[in-house]
Amino acid sequence: MTLQLTVPNMACDVCAKNITNAVKALDTDASVAADPKTKLVDIETEAAEADIRSALEQAGYPPAA
């Protein structure tokens, strides 16, 4: 499944790395491209969208609705 989420409080490369790590904790095979400039995160994963959103919220980077 491919997801594109907007993460308003992703401000830098460290934020992008934290987001990537949160997704990879759920799905080690996930492909994650996080861009702090556009605030977009593109994710290719087998995990459910709700699980991804929950993991990002727990990491401190809640995606926009």
CSV table of C-alpha atoms in Angstrom, one decimal:
chain,number,residue,atom,x,y,z
A,1,MET,CA,0.0,0.0,0.0
A,2,THR,CA,1.2,3.5,-0.8
A,3,LEU,CA,0.4,6.4,1.5
A,4,GLN,CA,1.2,10.0,1.3
A,5,LEU,CA,0.8,11.9,4.5
A,6,THR,CA,1.3,15.5,5.5
A,7,VAL,CA,3.2,16.0,8.7
A,8,PRO,CA,2.9,19.7,9.7
A,9,ASN,CA,5.5,19.7,12.4
A,10,MET,CA,8.3,18.0,10.4
A,11,ALA,CA,10.8,20.8,10.4
A,12,CYS,CA,14.2,19.2,9.6
A,13,ASP,CA,16.2,16.2,8.6
A,14,VAL,CA,16.2,14.9,12.1
A,15,CYS,CA,12.4,15.0,12.2
A,16,ALA,CA,12.4,13.1,8.9
A,17,LYS,CA,14.7,10.4,10.3
A,18,ASN,CA,12.5,10.0,13.4
A,19,ILE,CA,9.5,9.6,11.2
A,20,THR,CA,11.3,7.0,9.1
A,21,ASN,CA,12.3,5.1,12.2
A,22,ALA,CA,8.8,5.1,13.5
A,23,VAL,CA,7.5,3.6,10.3
A,24,LYS,CA,10.3,1.1,10.1
A,25,ALA,CA,9.6,-0.1,13.6
A,26,LEU,CA,6.2,-1.3,12.3
A,27,ASP,CA,7.4,-2.6,8.9
A,28,THR,CA,11.1,-3.1,8.5
A,29,ASP,CA,10.6,-3.5,4.7
A,30,ALA,CA,8.8,-0.2,4.3
A,31,SER,CA,10.0,2.4,1.9
A,32,VAL,CA,9.9,5.9,3.5
A,33,ALA,CA,10.6,9.3,1.8
A,34,ALA,CA,10.1,12.2,4.2
A,35,ASP,CA,10.6,15.8,2.9
A,36,PRO,CA,10.8,18.5,5.6
A,37,LYS,CA,10.5,21.2,2.9
A,38,THR,CA,7.1,20.0,1.6
A,39,LYS,CA,6.0,18.3,4.9
A,40,LEU,CA,5.1,15.2,2.9
A,41,VAL,CA,5.9,11.6,3.8
A,42,ASP,CA,5.6,9.0,1.1
A,43,ILE,CA,5.3,5.5,2.5
A,44,GLU,CA,5.2,2.1,0.7
A,45,THR,CA,4.2,-0.5,3.4
A,46,GLU,CA,2.3,-3.6,4.2
A,47,ALA,CA,1.2,-2.1,7.5
A,48,ALA,CA,-2.3,-0.6,8.0
A,49,GLU,CA,-2.7,3.1,7.6
A,50,ALA,CA,-4.2,3.4,11.1
A,51,ASP,CA,-1.1,1.7,12.5
A,52,ILE,CA,1.2,4.1,10.6
A,53,ARG,CA,-0.8,7.1,11.8
A,54,SER,CA,-0.7,5.8,15.4
A,55,ALA,CA,3.1,5.2,15.3
A,56,LEU,CA,3.7,8.7,13.9
A,57,GLU,CA,1.5,10.2,16.6
A,58,GLN,CA,3.4,8.3,19.3
A,59,ALA,CA,6.7,9.5,17.9
A,60,GLY,CA,5.4,13.1,18.2
A,61,TYR,CA,4.7,13.7,14.5
A,62,PRO,CA,0.9,13.4,14.1
A,63,PRO,CA,-0.1,13.5,10.4
A,64,ALA,CA,-2.8,15.9,9.2
A,65,ALA,CA,-6.2,14.5,8.8
